[in-house]
Short mmCIF file of C-alpha atoms and ligand atoms in Angstrom, two decimals:
data_model
loop_
_atom_site.label_atom_id
_atom_site.label_comp_id
_atom_site.label_asym_id
_atom_site.label_seq_id
_atom_site.Cartn_x
_atom_site.Cartn_y
_atom_site.Cartn_z
CA UNK A 1 -180.29 -1.80 116.86
CA UNK A 2 -183.12 0.39 118.19
CA UNK A 3 -182.99 2.14 121.58
CA UNK A 4 -180.03 1.90 123.91
CA UNK A 5 -181.01 0.22 127.18
CA UNK A 6 -177.77 -1.29 128.41
CA UNK A 7 -174.42 0.44 128.42
CA UNK A 8 -170.89 -0.61 129.27
CA UNK A 9 -168.48 2.20 130.11
CA UNK A 10 -164.81 1.21 130.05
CA UNK A 11 -162.50 3.40 132.09
CA UNK A 12 -163.73 4.74 135.46
CA UNK A 13 -161.61 7.88 135.58
CA UNK A 14 -162.78 11.48 135.49
CA UNK A 15 -164.91 10.99 132.39
CA UNK A 16 -166.05 7.37 132.42
CA UNK A 17 -167.36 7.45 135.99
CA UNK A 18 -169.60 10.44 135.38
CA UNK A 19 -170.74 9.23 131.96
CA UNK A 20 -171.82 5.98 133.60
CA UNK A 21 -173.84 7.79 136.25
CA UNK A 22 -175.45 10.10 133.68
CA UNK A 23 -176.65 7.02 131.77
CA UNK A 24 -177.88 5.31 134.96
CA UNK A 25 -179.75 8.47 136.04
CA UNK A 26 -181.48 8.42 132.63
CA UNK A 27 -182.71 4.85 133.24
CA UNK A 28 -180.12 2.74 131.40
CA UNK A 29 -178.60 -0.40 132.91
CA UNK A 30 -174.93 0.43 133.20
CA UNK A 31 -171.74 -1.44 133.97
CA UNK A 32 -168.64 0.63 134.70
CA UNK A 33 -165.37 -1.22 134.25
CA UNK A 34 -161.78 -0.28 134.99
CA UNK A 35 -158.63 -2.38 135.06
CA UNK A 36 -157.69 -0.70 138.34
CA UNK A 37 -159.90 -1.74 141.28
CA UNK A 38 -158.75 1.24 143.34
CA UNK A 39 -159.98 3.57 140.59
CA UNK A 40 -163.32 1.77 140.58
CA UNK A 41 -163.64 2.15 144.35
CA UNK A 42 -162.71 5.83 144.14
CA UNK A 43 -165.22 6.35 141.32
CA UNK A 44 -168.03 4.87 143.40
CA UNK A 45 -167.06 6.96 146.43
CA UNK A 46 -166.88 10.19 144.42
CA UNK A 47 -170.16 9.55 142.60
CA UNK A 48 -171.97 8.75 145.85
CA UNK A 49 -170.52 11.89 147.49
CA UNK A 50 -171.54 13.97 144.51
CA UNK A 51 -175.09 12.66 144.56
CA UNK A 52 -175.33 13.11 148.34
CA UNK A 53 -174.47 16.79 147.81
CA UNK A 54 -177.13 17.03 145.10
CA UNK A 55 -179.74 15.59 147.46
CA UNK A 56 -178.75 18.05 150.20
CA UNK A 57 -179.05 20.90 147.70
CA UNK A 58 -182.49 19.64 146.69
CA UNK A 59 -181.41 19.08 143.08
CA UNK A 60 -182.14 15.35 143.13
CA UNK A 61 -184.37 13.12 145.22
CA UNK A 62 -183.02 10.22 147.29
CA UNK A 63 -185.33 7.93 145.27
CA UNK A 64 -183.90 8.82 141.85
CA UNK A 65 -180.36 8.59 143.15
CA UNK A 66 -181.08 5.22 144.80
CA UNK A 67 -182.61 3.90 141.58
CA UNK A 68 -179.64 5.13 139.55
CA UNK A 69 -177.13 3.35 141.79
CA UNK A 70 -179.27 0.21 141.64
CA UNK A 71 -178.84 0.30 137.84
CA UNK A 72 -175.10 1.02 137.98
CA UNK A 73 -172.68 -1.84 138.48
CA UNK A 74 -169.00 -1.33 139.27
CA UNK A 75 -167.33 -4.17 137.40
CA UNK A 76 -163.75 -5.22 138.06
CA UNK A 77 -163.99 -7.82 135.26
CA UNK A 78 -165.17 -7.37 131.68
CA UNK A 79 -166.47 -10.91 131.31
CA UNK A 80 -169.97 -10.72 132.83
CA UNK A 81 -170.84 -7.44 131.10
CA UNK A 82 -170.73 -8.23 127.41
CA UNK A 83 -174.48 -8.26 126.66
CA UNK A 84 -174.77 -4.55 125.94
CA UNK A 85 -176.30 -2.21 123.35
CA UNK A 86 -173.60 0.43 123.60
CA UNK A 87 -170.00 0.51 124.82
CA UNK A 88 -168.46 3.86 125.65
CA UNK A 89 -164.68 3.74 125.93
CA UNK A 90 -163.09 6.34 128.24
CA UNK A 91 -159.58 5.00 128.85
CA UNK A 92 -156.26 6.80 128.55
CA UNK A 93 -155.76 8.99 125.46
CA UNK A 94 -153.34 6.64 123.69
CA UNK A 95 -154.49 5.34 120.36
CA UNK A 96 -152.68 1.99 120.65
CA UNK A 97 -154.35 1.27 124.00
CA UNK A 98 -157.75 2.18 122.57
CA UNK A 99 -157.24 0.08 119.43
CA UNK A 100 -156.27 -2.95 121.48
CA UNK A 101 -159.26 -2.48 123.76
CA UNK A 102 -161.69 -2.10 120.84
CA UNK A 103 -160.31 -5.20 119.12
CA UNK A 104 -160.98 -7.09 122.35
CA UNK A 105 -164.45 -5.58 122.80
CA UNK A 106 -165.28 -6.40 119.18
CA UNK A 107 -164.62 -10.08 119.91
CA UNK A 108 -166.57 -10.09 123.19
CA UNK A 109 -169.63 -8.02 122.31
CA UNK A 110 -172.77 -9.19 120.54
CA UNK A 111 -173.23 -8.20 116.91
CA UNK A 112 -175.76 -5.47 117.70
CA UNK A 113 -173.45 -3.58 120.07
CA UNK A 114 -172.34 -0.12 118.99
CA UNK A 115 -168.80 0.76 120.02
CA UNK A 116 -168.10 4.41 120.81
CA UNK A 117 -165.02 6.29 121.93
CA UNK A 118 -164.98 9.34 124.19
CA UNK A 119 -161.56 10.29 122.79
CA UNK A 120 -160.82 14.02 122.82
CA UNK A 121 -158.83 13.87 119.63
CA UNK A 122 -158.69 10.53 117.81
CA UNK A 123 -161.18 10.22 114.97
CA UNK A 124 -163.44 7.16 114.71
CA UNK A 125 -161.55 5.57 111.80
CA UNK A 126 -158.30 5.59 113.83
CA UNK A 127 -159.95 3.11 116.22
CA UNK A 128 -162.72 1.47 114.17
CA UNK A 129 -160.14 -0.10 111.88
CA UNK A 130 -159.07 -2.31 114.80
CA UNK A 131 -162.54 -3.92 114.74
CA UNK A 132 -164.68 -5.90 112.33
CA UNK A 133 -167.58 -3.47 112.79
CA UNK A 134 -166.55 -0.01 111.54
CA UNK A 135 -170.20 0.50 110.55
CA UNK A 136 -171.18 0.18 114.23
CA UNK A 137 -168.53 2.58 115.49
CA UNK A 138 -168.65 6.30 116.23
CA UNK A 139 -167.29 8.78 118.73
CA UNK A 140 -169.41 10.09 121.58
CA UNK A 141 -167.35 12.96 122.88
CA UNK A 142 -168.56 14.13 126.28
CA UNK A 143 -167.23 17.20 128.05
CA UNK A 144 -165.88 17.54 131.58
CA UNK A 145 -167.62 17.31 134.01
CA UNK A 146 -169.93 14.94 132.17
CA UNK A 147 -172.61 15.19 134.87
CA UNK A 148 -172.95 18.87 134.07
CA UNK A 149 -171.88 19.65 130.53
CA UNK A 150 -174.71 19.25 128.03
CA UNK A 151 -172.85 18.94 124.74
CA UNK A 152 -171.90 15.55 123.29
CA UNK A 153 -170.21 15.57 119.88
CA UNK A 154 -171.43 12.57 117.88
CA UNK A 155 -168.74 11.95 115.29
CA UNK A 156 -169.33 9.82 112.21
CA UNK A 157 -166.47 7.84 110.71
CA UNK A 158 -166.31 7.12 106.97
CA UNK A 159 -167.92 3.70 107.53
CA UNK A 160 -170.40 4.58 110.30
CA UNK A 161 -173.93 3.53 109.30
CA UNK A 162 -177.05 5.65 109.49
CA UNK A 163 -178.49 3.21 112.03
CA UNK A 164 -175.47 3.68 114.28
CA UNK A 165 -175.70 7.46 114.09
CA UNK A 166 -179.43 7.31 114.82
CA UNK A 167 -178.84 5.06 117.84
CA UNK A 168 -176.03 7.29 119.11
CA UNK A 169 -178.04 10.49 118.72
CA UNK A 170 -181.06 8.82 120.32
CA UNK A 171 -178.96 7.77 123.29
CA UNK A 172 -177.51 11.26 123.74
CA UNK A 173 -181.00 12.77 123.70
CA UNK A 174 -182.29 10.14 126.10
CA UNK A 175 -179.66 11.02 128.69
CA UNK A 176 -180.65 14.68 128.45
CA UNK A 177 -177.62 15.92 126.55
CA UNK A 178 -177.35 18.05 123.42
CA UNK A 179 -175.98 16.08 120.46
CA UNK A 180 -173.77 17.97 118.03
CA UNK A 181 -173.49 15.76 114.95
CA UNK A 182 -170.25 15.92 112.98
CA UNK A 183 -170.45 14.14 109.66
CA UNK A 184 -166.78 14.54 108.75
CA UNK A 185 -163.81 13.46 110.80
CA UNK A 186 -161.39 16.10 112.01
CA UNK A 187 -158.95 15.46 114.90
CA UNK A 188 -160.08 17.31 118.02
CA UNK A 189 -163.56 17.87 116.53
CA UNK A 190 -165.17 21.30 116.94
CA UNK A 191 -165.37 22.51 120.54
CA UNK A 192 -161.85 21.46 121.52
CA UNK A 193 -160.27 22.92 118.39
CA UNK A 194 -161.74 26.29 119.32
CA UNK A 195 -160.82 25.80 122.97
CA UNK A 196 -157.25 24.85 122.05
CA UNK A 197 -156.79 28.03 120.05
CA UNK A 198 -157.76 30.02 123.16
CA UNK A 199 -155.54 27.85 125.37
CA UNK A 200 -152.52 28.22 123.08
CA UNK A 201 -152.86 32.00 123.09
CA UNK A 202 -153.21 32.04 126.90
CA UNK A 203 -149.98 30.05 127.26
CA UNK A 204 -148.20 32.29 124.73
CA UNK A 205 -149.19 35.35 126.79
CA UNK A 206 -148.03 33.64 130.01
CA UNK A 207 -144.72 32.41 128.60
CA UNK A 208 -144.08 35.78 126.98
CA UNK A 209 -144.41 37.40 130.42
CA UNK A 210 -147.32 39.55 129.24
CA UNK A 211 -149.80 38.43 131.89
CA UNK A 212 -150.14 36.14 134.90
CA UNK A 213 -152.28 33.01 135.13
CA UNK A 214 -154.73 34.91 137.33
CA UNK A 215 -154.90 37.93 135.01
CA UNK A 216 -155.60 35.80 131.95
CA UNK A 217 -158.28 33.75 133.70
CA UNK A 218 -159.91 36.86 135.12
CA UNK A 219 -159.96 38.55 131.69
CA UNK A 220 -161.57 35.51 130.09
CA UNK A 221 -164.22 35.29 132.81
CA UNK A 222 -165.07 38.94 133.14
CA UNK A 223 -164.51 40.25 129.59
CA UNK A 224 -165.48 37.24 127.49
CA UNK A 225 -168.10 35.74 129.81
CA UNK A 226 -166.33 32.38 130.06
CA UNK A 227 -167.48 30.41 133.14
CA UNK A 228 -163.84 29.70 133.92
CA UNK A 229 -160.50 30.83 132.54
CA UNK A 230 -158.27 28.64 130.34
CA UNK A 231 -155.85 27.80 133.19
CA UNK A 232 -158.67 26.96 135.60
CA UNK A 233 -160.12 24.71 132.91
CA UNK A 234 -156.78 23.00 132.22
CA UNK A 235 -156.48 22.25 135.94
CA UNK A 236 -160.01 20.85 135.95
CA UNK A 237 -159.64 18.63 132.89
CA UNK A 238 -156.16 17.39 133.79
CA UNK A 239 -152.96 18.89 132.42
CA UNK A 240 -151.78 15.41 131.38
CA UNK A 241 -154.89 14.97 129.24
CA UNK A 242 -154.21 18.23 127.39
CA UNK A 243 -150.56 17.23 127.06
CA UNK A 244 -151.36 13.83 125.57
CA UNK A 245 -153.92 15.37 123.21
CA UNK A 246 -151.41 17.91 121.91
CA UNK A 247 -148.62 15.36 121.71
CA UNK A 248 -150.85 13.06 119.64
CA UNK A 249 -151.67 15.93 117.29
CA UNK A 250 -147.98 16.82 117.01
CA UNK A 251 -147.05 13.18 116.30
CA UNK A 252 -149.62 13.23 113.52
CA UNK A 253 -148.78 16.58 111.90
CA UNK A 254 -145.13 17.22 112.86
CA UNK A 255 -146.08 20.91 113.09
CA UNK A 256 -144.20 22.56 116.02
CA UNK A 257 -147.28 24.74 116.60
CA UNK A 258 -149.12 21.56 117.62
CA UNK A 259 -146.49 20.49 120.20
CA UNK A 260 -147.22 20.81 123.94
CA UNK A 261 -145.79 24.02 125.40
CA UNK A 262 -142.69 24.09 127.65
CA UNK A 263 -144.88 25.12 130.60
CA UNK A 264 -147.23 22.16 130.18
CA UNK A 265 -144.30 19.77 129.69
CA UNK A 266 -142.72 20.98 132.94
CA UNK A 267 -145.96 20.62 134.91
CA UNK A 268 -146.50 17.08 133.60
CA UNK A 269 -142.87 16.11 134.35
CA UNK A 270 -143.31 17.43 137.91
CA UNK A 271 -146.56 15.49 138.37
CA UNK A 272 -148.59 18.70 138.76
CA UNK A 273 -151.59 17.56 136.74
CA UNK A 274 -154.24 19.96 138.06
CA UNK A 275 -157.01 19.43 140.58
CA UNK A 276 -156.60 15.66 140.64
CA UNK A 277 -153.09 15.94 142.07
CA UNK A 278 -153.81 19.03 144.16
CA UNK A 279 -151.58 21.24 142.05
CA UNK A 280 -151.41 22.51 138.49
CA UNK A 281 -151.45 26.14 137.48
CA UNK A 282 -153.10 26.68 140.88
CA UNK A 283 -152.92 24.71 144.14
CA UNK A 284 -155.95 22.95 145.70
CA UNK A 285 -156.74 21.65 149.12
CA UNK A 286 -158.84 18.59 148.14
CA UNK A 287 -159.49 16.32 145.16
CA UNK A 288 -162.71 18.05 144.15
CA UNK A 289 -163.19 17.71 140.35
CA UNK A 290 -165.67 20.43 139.60
CA UNK A 291 -169.00 21.56 140.93
CA UNK A 292 -172.44 20.78 139.70
N1 NAD U 1 -160.52 14.74 131.14
C1 NAD U 1 -161.24 15.43 130.27
O1 NAD U 1 -161.52 16.62 130.46
C2 NAD U 1 -161.79 14.76 129.04
C3 NAD U 1 -162.86 15.36 128.36
C4 NAD U 1 -163.40 14.71 127.24
C5 NAD U 1 -162.86 13.52 126.80
N2 NAD U 1 -161.81 12.97 127.48
C6 NAD U 1 -161.29 11.67 127.01
O2 NAD U 1 -161.81 10.66 127.85
C7 NAD U 1 -160.85 9.60 127.96
C8 NAD U 1 -160.56 9.34 129.42
O3 NAD U 1 -160.11 10.53 130.03
P1 NAD U 1 -160.12 10.71 131.62
O4 NAD U 1 -159.81 12.13 131.89
O5 NAD U 1 -161.36 10.10 132.19
O6 NAD U 1 -158.85 9.79 131.99
P2 NAD U 1 -158.45 9.17 133.42
O7 NAD U 1 -156.99 9.00 133.37
O8 NAD U 1 -159.08 9.94 134.53
O9 NAD U 1 -159.16 7.71 133.39
C9 NAD U 1 -158.80 6.70 132.49
C10 NAD U 1 -159.06 5.37 133.17
O10 NAD U 1 -158.95 4.31 132.21
C11 NAD U 1 -158.44 3.18 132.88
N3 NAD U 1 -157.92 2.25 131.87
C12 NAD U 1 -156.78 2.37 131.15
N4 NAD U 1 -156.69 1.33 130.28
C13 NAD U 1 -157.79 0.54 130.47
C14 NAD U 1 -158.27 -0.64 129.88
N5 NAD U 1 -157.59 -1.24 128.90
N6 NAD U 1 -159.44 -1.17 130.32
C15 NAD U 1 -160.13 -0.56 131.32
N7 NAD U 1 -159.73 0.59 131.92
C16 NAD U 1 -158.56 1.13 131.49
C17 NAD U 1 -157.41 3.73 133.85
O11 NAD U 1 -157.20 2.83 134.93
C18 NAD U 1 -158.07 5.04 134.30
O12 NAD U 1 -158.80 4.86 135.49
C19 NAD U 1 -159.63 10.03 127.13
O13 NAD U 1 -159.74 9.48 125.85
C20 NAD U 1 -159.78 11.54 127.08
O14 NAD U 1 -159.19 12.10 125.93
C21 NAD U 1 -161.27 13.54 128.60
#
């Protein structure tokens, strides 16, 4: 496969919706699919609102936004969208769900199609083995919010071919992002492993009663130059996502240090998942998911 022109994004949640728009803004033909039609409708509404704000701020022209939406299809069914160069999976962080989806996509997609996962933690081989094309499989790990964050980790599995890596890197560059190529699998990859170490320490300080949520976030912003503190970021990315990521790591290693903290468990049990539910470590007045 040469250049990526047509993209299917599966999962229209926080990540998939913005990844789809990023690709459409860069000139790709994009279909965005979700099993939940309400999620699809919400994704379209949020993306249109976001772009309207960008036009008002003078950051994008009405023409480029109009052209991007003309190239972006919100697809309730998978069937009509199988003729694609690249599939980016952005569904729930459960490896069994992803494996089942990839096995299905493998059957539906043409031979040339590269399958990629946006998983935050699962390595390519954990999913590629559910398909007959592990050579045409890699991870494309975007960061939240995908419209804004430049880094995309391009992760090679043991069977990923050079051609697949070249196509994946070419796609990331085409959409104006910065590829970070990882040639060896490691769960969580690079940026999140470093982030998690910071997050774990922040929660240890909170649970130990050494500092408040606000104090820790303020210290990280004003002493370390972070654009937002670890608790603000957990609220932005979704506390359930962090929980599932840690739980998956714990299931894999059995190391108690990898288990989700008591605080995170309690927030998830209470349904306080961060900005998307209006409450997490902080409380919010609307469903805003981050500024760009
Ligand atoms: N949230 C983040 O900050 C972040 C950052 C980087 C990567 N990721 C990864 O991206 C993926 C998605 O995360 P998210 O935050 O967008 O989740 P989300 O819960 O916001 O969205 C997931 C969507 O997938 C849909 N879905 C579930 N199963 C499906 C299926 N079989 N077919 C089609 N759609 C299906 C759900 O209806 C839901 O709308 C996860 O693997 C996560 O680890 C998340």
